[in-house]
Amino acid sequence: FDFAAEHLRWWDFWLKGIDNRVMQEDPVHYYVMGAPEETAWRSARTWPLRQEQRTAYWFGPGPSGSAKSVNDGGLSTKAPKAKGAKDELTVDYSAAISPDPRWTVERQFPELSANDAKGLTYTTPPLAAPLEVTGHPVVHLWVSSSAPDADLFVYLEEVDGKGASRYVTEGMLRASNRATADPGYDLMGLPHHRGNQADRAELAPGRPVELVFDLYPTSTLFQPGHRIRVTVTGADKANARTPERTPPPRLTVWREAGRGSWIELPIIPQRNP
């Protein structure tokens, strides 16, 4: 996709009056990571895509047998039925991932197994068929903490057949800023956190609260035989200024009936060949 050429066409239309029909074309262009190069660049009239099917993947028990994490939990489309199900994590302040995936066009994706080991992971069985995720994932975390506040970092990853875990996208939220509000404009149905002082609410130690926040938009084709993983940590030393407490707080992620944690993925049905 030639970014410079698209810029030039836009300026030609608006400043020179050249009728190149740029404004009649699809306004959205996106690249599907993992798709064949000849079909990876795609366009759409709207965003989010009209054909997206928002699908809940619930955090569950393990072991998945795929991660050397604190819990090695499972991830599936089945809602939890157990009472009291939870996973606990002592915050590891050394957890960190490279800042590169967020801000560069030519991405060098880090392998995340080392970061996974410092958090809670939830991983699907190997996929039987390709699965495309295009749009904004939204995570719903039921959490409690031994401290009055917590930073939560959530990573969406693709795990290959050898167990290597590749960054797909991420989101983060400070628990005291969990209140949602109407942004006053079209935010595509995504949760909005104003972050105002008046909205701030500390955690009561041990009392579960729900955090809802979106991850950076992505377009990824997960390959057959690969797995989808969600990792939760309490710090990202390379990119965030999480206040360090002594001793480090204990975080609990709940996955029980009526108080289950899950991620909503925008699934795109596969095209017929």
Tab-separated table of C-alpha atoms in Angstrom:
chain	number	residue	atom	x	y	z
A	1	PHE	CA	0.000	0.000	0.000
A	2	ASP	CA	1.619	3.255	-1.163
A	3	PHE	CA	0.976	5.803	1.591
A	4	ALA	CA	2.728	8.628	-0.289
A	5	ALA	CA	0.650	8.004	-3.413
A	6	GLU	CA	-2.579	8.157	-1.399
A	7	HIS	CA	-1.520	11.452	0.176
A	8	LEU	CA	-0.746	12.870	-3.254
A	9	ARG	CA	-4.094	11.768	-4.683
A	10	TRP	CA	-5.940	13.417	-1.791
A	11	TRP	CA	-4.110	16.709	-2.271
A	12	ASP	CA	-4.578	16.525	-6.049
A	13	PHE	CA	-8.326	16.239	-5.558
A	14	TRP	CA	-8.759	18.966	-2.940
A	15	LEU	CA	-6.100	21.514	-3.964
A	16	LYS	CA	-5.827	21.017	-7.729
A	17	GLY	CA	-9.362	19.929	-8.522
A	18	ILE	CA	-8.185	16.770	-10.294
A	19	ASP	CA	-11.104	14.365	-10.606
A	20	ASN	CA	-9.276	11.196	-9.537
A	21	ARG	CA	-12.348	9.861	-7.669
A	22	VAL	CA	-10.406	9.427	-4.454
A	23	MET	CA	-13.463	10.452	-2.443
A	24	GLN	CA	-15.627	7.797	-4.109
A	25	GLU	CA	-13.367	4.968	-2.968
A	26	ASP	CA	-13.548	3.031	0.289
A	27	PRO	CA	-12.370	5.343	3.086
A	28	VAL	CA	-10.853	2.541	5.190
A	29	HIS	CA	-7.780	0.493	4.248
A	30	TYR	CA	-6.309	-2.134	6.542
A	31	TYR	CA	-3.717	-4.902	6.463
A	32	VAL	CA	-4.552	-8.410	7.705
A	33	MET	CA	-1.451	-9.753	9.447
A	34	GLY	CA	-0.929	-13.425	8.660
A	35	ALA	CA	-2.937	-13.342	5.415
A	36	PRO	CA	-1.301	-14.094	2.039
A	37	GLU	CA	0.483	-11.001	0.736
A	38	GLU	CA	-1.682	-10.811	-2.382
A	39	THR	CA	-4.869	-10.463	-0.289
A	40	ALA	CA	-3.582	-8.867	2.939
A	41	TRP	CA	-4.403	-5.248	2.000
A	42	ARG	CA	-8.167	-4.734	2.088
A	43	SER	CA	-10.631	-1.858	2.088
A	44	ALA	CA	-14.042	-1.175	3.621
A	45	ARG	CA	-16.798	1.434	3.576
A	46	THR	CA	-17.202	1.418	7.349
A	47	TRP	CA	-15.273	0.778	10.548
A	48	PRO	CA	-15.910	-1.418	12.451
A	49	LEU	CA	-16.526	-3.849	9.611
A	50	ARG	CA	-20.202	-4.606	9.024
A	51	GLN	CA	-19.596	-8.359	8.982
A	52	GLU	CA	-17.844	-8.561	12.351
A	53	GLN	CA	-19.266	-11.088	14.801
A	54	ARG	CA	-18.388	-10.069	18.327
A	55	THR	CA	-17.580	-13.269	20.191
A	56	ALA	CA	-16.914	-13.797	23.902
A	57	TYR	CA	-13.898	-15.874	24.927
A	58	TRP	CA	-14.025	-16.667	28.646
A	59	PHE	CA	-11.106	-17.127	31.023
A	60	GLY	CA	-11.134	-20.665	32.373
A	61	PRO	CA	-9.187	-23.267	34.320
A	62	GLY	CA	-6.112	-24.996	33.009
A	63	PRO	CA	-3.752	-26.373	32.374
A	64	SER	CA	-3.629	-25.542	28.677
A	65	GLY	CA	-0.196	-27.175	28.505
A	66	SER	CA	1.104	-24.273	26.426
A	67	ALA	CA	2.488	-21.682	28.873
A	68	LYS	CA	4.954	-21.491	31.744
A	69	SER	CA	2.908	-18.797	33.440
A	70	VAL	CA	1.632	-18.374	36.978
A	71	ASN	CA	-1.573	-20.297	36.192
A	72	ASP	CA	-1.582	-21.604	32.553
A	73	GLY	CA	-5.349	-21.142	32.268
A	74	GLY	CA	-7.691	-21.946	29.418
A	75	LEU	CA	-9.684	-19.706	27.054
A	76	SER	CA	-12.946	-20.806	25.444
A	77	THR	CA	-16.369	-19.662	24.266
A	78	LYS	CA	-18.039	-21.456	27.206
A	79	ALA	CA	-19.123	-19.202	30.074
A	80	PRO	CA	-17.994	-20.281	33.559
A	81	LYS	CA	-20.388	-22.200	35.819
A	82	ALA	CA	-18.211	-22.744	38.902
A	83	LYS	CA	-18.465	-20.633	42.043
A	84	GLY	CA	-15.420	-19.030	43.546
A	85	ALA	CA	-13.132	-19.710	40.552
A	86	LYS	CA	-10.197	-17.289	40.452
A	87	ASP	CA	-6.501	-16.918	39.722
A	88	GLU	CA	-4.044	-14.994	41.893
A	89	LEU	CA	-0.929	-13.100	40.900
A	90	THR	CA	1.698	-11.251	42.914
A	91	VAL	CA	2.621	-8.250	40.775
A	92	ASP	CA	6.037	-8.649	39.155
A	93	TYR	CA	7.342	-5.140	38.484
A	94	SER	CA	9.974	-6.446	36.069
A	95	ALA	CA	7.302	-7.459	33.541
A	96	ALA	CA	7.852	-5.545	30.301
A	97	ILE	CA	7.486	-5.772	26.544
A	98	SER	CA	9.213	-3.848	23.783
A	99	PRO	CA	7.564	-0.523	22.823
A	100	ASP	CA	8.180	-1.317	19.134
A	101	PRO	CA	4.831	-2.971	18.220
A	102	ARG	CA	2.808	0.080	19.181
A	103	TRP	CA	4.385	2.879	17.241
A	104	THR	CA	6.062	1.582	14.082
A	105	VAL	CA	4.628	0.731	10.678
A	106	GLU	CA	7.291	-1.901	9.930
A	107	ARG	CA	6.656	-3.949	13.041
A	108	GLN	CA	9.149	-6.291	14.670
A	109	PHE	CA	6.934	-8.358	16.912
A	110	PRO	CA	8.497	-9.486	20.192
A	111	GLU	CA	8.267	-13.058	21.411
A	112	LEU	CA	6.333	-12.830	24.665
A	113	SER	CA	6.962	-16.092	26.538
A	114	ALA	CA	9.192	-14.338	29.081
A	115	ASN	CA	6.493	-11.757	29.784
A	116	ASP	CA	3.809	-14.463	29.896
A	117	ALA	CA	5.761	-16.173	32.691
A	118	LYS	CA	5.285	-13.072	34.872
A	119	GLY	CA	1.504	-12.957	34.491
A	120	LEU	CA	-1.697	-14.928	34.198
A	121	THR	CA	-2.347	-16.567	30.825
A	122	TYR	CA	-5.503	-17.939	29.220
A	123	THR	CA	-4.983	-19.951	26.049
A	124	THR	CA	-7.288	-21.769	23.614
A	125	PRO	CA	-6.664	-25.255	22.262
A	126	PRO	CA	-5.051	-25.294	18.788
A	127	LEU	CA	-7.373	-23.794	16.187
A	128	ALA	CA	-8.911	-26.199	13.698
A	129	ALA	CA	-9.304	-23.489	11.021
A	130	PRO	CA	-8.073	-19.960	10.279
A	131	LEU	CA	-9.691	-17.278	12.434
A	132	GLU	CA	-9.621	-13.582	11.540
A	133	VAL	CA	-9.824	-10.901	14.223
A	134	THR	CA	-10.305	-7.412	12.757
A	135	GLY	CA	-11.384	-4.477	14.887
A	136	HIS	CA	-11.285	-3.501	18.550
A	137	PRO	CA	-11.115	-6.310	21.128
A	138	VAL	CA	-12.746	-5.382	24.450
A	139	VAL	CA	-11.786	-7.046	27.723
A	140	HIS	CA	-13.997	-7.445	30.803
A	141	LEU	CA	-11.912	-8.129	33.917
A	142	TRP	CA	-13.340	-8.913	37.323
A	143	VAL	CA	-10.448	-8.154	39.646
A	144	SER	CA	-9.661	-7.517	43.278
A	145	SER	CA	-6.418	-6.439	44.912
A	146	SER	CA	-4.709	-6.327	48.275
A	147	ALA	CA	-3.793	-2.693	47.474
A	148	PRO	CA	-6.070	0.356	46.959
A	149	ASP	CA	-5.167	0.578	43.274
A	150	ALA	CA	-3.738	-1.532	40.468
A	151	ASP	CA	-2.577	-1.232	36.881
A	152	LEU	CA	-3.859	-3.967	34.571
A	153	PHE	CA	-2.166	-4.802	31.264
A	154	VAL	CA	-3.855	-7.217	28.866
A	155	TYR	CA	-2.122	-8.679	25.811
A	156	LEU	CA	-3.693	-10.561	22.920
A	157	GLU	CA	-1.202	-13.038	21.461
A	158	GLU	CA	-0.868	-15.771	18.841
A	159	VAL	CA	0.948	-18.923	19.944
A	160	ASP	CA	2.501	-21.024	17.200
A	161	GLY	CA	2.880	-24.801	17.064
A	162	LYS	CA	6.257	-24.628	18.817
A	163	GLY	CA	4.933	-22.587	21.738
A	164	ALA	CA	6.349	-19.207	20.711
A	165	SER	CA	3.933	-16.385	21.543
A	166	ARG	CA	3.662	-13.368	19.211
A	167	TYR	CA	2.260	-9.960	20.155
A	168	VAL	CA	-1.013	-9.043	18.432
A	169	THR	CA	-2.332	-6.088	20.441
A	170	GLU	CA	-2.828	-4.810	23.984
A	171	GLY	CA	-4.825	-2.579	26.308
A	172	MET	CA	-4.334	-1.219	29.797
A	173	LEU	CA	-6.244	0.554	32.560
A	174	ARG	CA	-5.592	1.823	36.073
A	175	ALA	CA	-8.302	0.340	38.271
A	176	SER	CA	-9.138	3.632	40.007
A	177	ASN	CA	-10.030	5.070	36.573
A	178	ARG	CA	-12.480	2.270	35.753
A	179	ALA	CA	-15.616	4.472	35.660
A	180	THR	CA	-17.080	4.734	32.160
A	181	ALA	CA	-18.836	7.767	30.703
A	182	ASP	CA	-20.507	9.048	27.554
A	183	PRO	CA	-17.714	10.618	25.463
A	184	GLY	CA	-20.150	12.963	23.706
A	185	TYR	CA	-19.250	11.632	20.261
A	186	ASP	CA	-19.421	8.376	18.319
A	187	LEU	CA	-16.847	6.048	19.884
A	188	MET	CA	-18.118	2.995	17.993
A	189	GLY	CA	-19.610	1.546	21.163
A	190	LEU	CA	-16.225	1.266	22.898
A	191	PRO	CA	-15.855	1.966	26.637
A	192	HIS	CA	-14.737	5.515	27.437
A	193	HIS	CA	-12.855	6.464	30.611
A	194	ARG	CA	-12.614	10.199	31.254
A	195	GLY	CA	-9.945	9.836	33.901
A	196	ASN	CA	-11.318	12.843	35.806
A	197	GLN	CA	-10.529	13.238	39.492
A	198	ALA	CA	-14.268	13.157	40.222
A	199	ASP	CA	-14.511	9.698	38.638
A	200	ARG	CA	-11.639	8.199	40.579
A	201	ALA	CA	-12.499	5.338	42.945
A	202	GLU	CA	-9.947	3.317	44.889
A	203	LEU	CA	-10.275	-0.408	45.405
A	204	ALA	CA	-11.522	-1.859	48.655
A	205	PRO	CA	-9.012	-4.606	49.516
A	206	GLY	CA	-10.316	-7.980	48.400
A	207	ARG	CA	-13.570	-6.630	46.899
A	208	PRO	CA	-14.047	-7.557	43.194
A	209	VAL	CA	-14.827	-4.824	40.645
A	210	GLU	CA	-15.301	-4.994	36.884
A	211	LEU	CA	-12.877	-3.245	34.540
A	212	VAL	CA	-13.968	-2.858	30.904
A	213	PHE	CA	-11.540	-1.452	28.332
A	214	ASP	CA	-10.631	-1.853	24.686
A	215	LEU	CA	-7.391	-3.009	23.153
A	216	TYR	CA	-5.693	-1.237	20.261
A	217	PRO	CA	-7.451	-2.144	16.990
A	218	THR	CA	-5.871	-4.939	15.013
A	219	SER	CA	-6.361	-7.158	11.993
A	220	THR	CA	-4.832	-10.610	12.383
A	221	LEU	CA	-5.468	-13.970	10.762
A	222	PHE	CA	-4.737	-16.631	13.385
A	223	GLN	CA	-3.421	-19.735	11.658
A	224	PRO	CA	-4.737	-23.312	11.966
A	225	GLY	CA	-2.834	-25.205	14.644
A	226	HIS	CA	-2.021	-21.953	16.451
A	227	ARG	CA	-3.637	-20.770	19.676
A	228	ILE	CA	-5.171	-17.524	20.913
A	229	ARG	CA	-3.761	-16.306	24.222
A	230	VAL	CA	-4.691	-13.520	26.611
A	231	THR	CA	-2.069	-12.511	29.179
A	232	VAL	CA	-2.723	-10.302	32.218
A	233	THR	CA	0.087	-8.569	34.115
A	234	GLY	CA	0.253	-5.858	36.758
A	235	ALA	CA	3.135	-3.880	35.269
A	236	ASP	CA	4.959	-2.992	32.057
A	237	LYS	CA	8.257	-1.538	33.200
A	238	ALA	CA	9.335	-0.476	29.697
A	239	ASN	CA	6.248	1.602	28.950
A	240	ALA	CA	4.284	2.561	32.072
A	241	ARG	CA	4.957	4.267	35.397
A	242	THR	CA	3.217	1.879	37.737
A	243	PRO	CA	3.872	2.917	41.363
A	244	GLU	CA	5.851	0.158	43.060
A	245	ARG	CA	4.643	-0.987	46.451
A	246	THR	CA	6.487	-3.007	49.093
A	247	PRO	CA	5.502	-5.759	49.345
A	248	PRO	CA	4.056	-6.072	45.808
A	249	PRO	CA	0.264	-6.363	45.878
A	250	ARG	CA	-1.663	-9.533	45.262
A	251	LEU	CA	-4.087	-9.366	42.320
A	252	THR	CA	-7.021	-11.725	41.862
A	253	VAL	CA	-8.691	-12.290	38.489
A	254	TRP	CA	-12.136	-13.806	38.939
A	255	ARG	CA	-13.654	-16.313	36.523
A	256	GLU	CA	-16.708	-17.596	38.375
A	257	ALA	CA	-20.360	-17.784	37.346
A	258	GLY	CA	-21.866	-14.289	37.307
A	259	ARG	CA	-18.456	-12.707	37.754
A	260	GLY	CA	-16.430	-14.137	34.908
A	261	SER	CA	-13.606	-12.404	33.063
A	262	TRP	CA	-13.645	-12.513	29.281
A	263	ILE	CA	-12.468	-10.878	26.096
A	264	GLU	CA	-14.770	-9.922	23.232
A	265	LEU	CA	-13.115	-10.521	19.857
A	266	PRO	CA	-14.380	-9.065	16.558
A	267	ILE	CA	-14.412	-12.242	14.460
A	268	ILE	CA	-14.652	-11.856	10.670
A	269	PRO	CA	-16.220	-14.805	8.806
A	270	GLN	CA	-13.794	-16.292	6.310
A	271	ARG	CA	-14.386	-15.602	2.636
A	272	ASN	CA	-15.123	-18.495	0.337
A	273	PRO	CA	-12.057	-19.355	-1.760
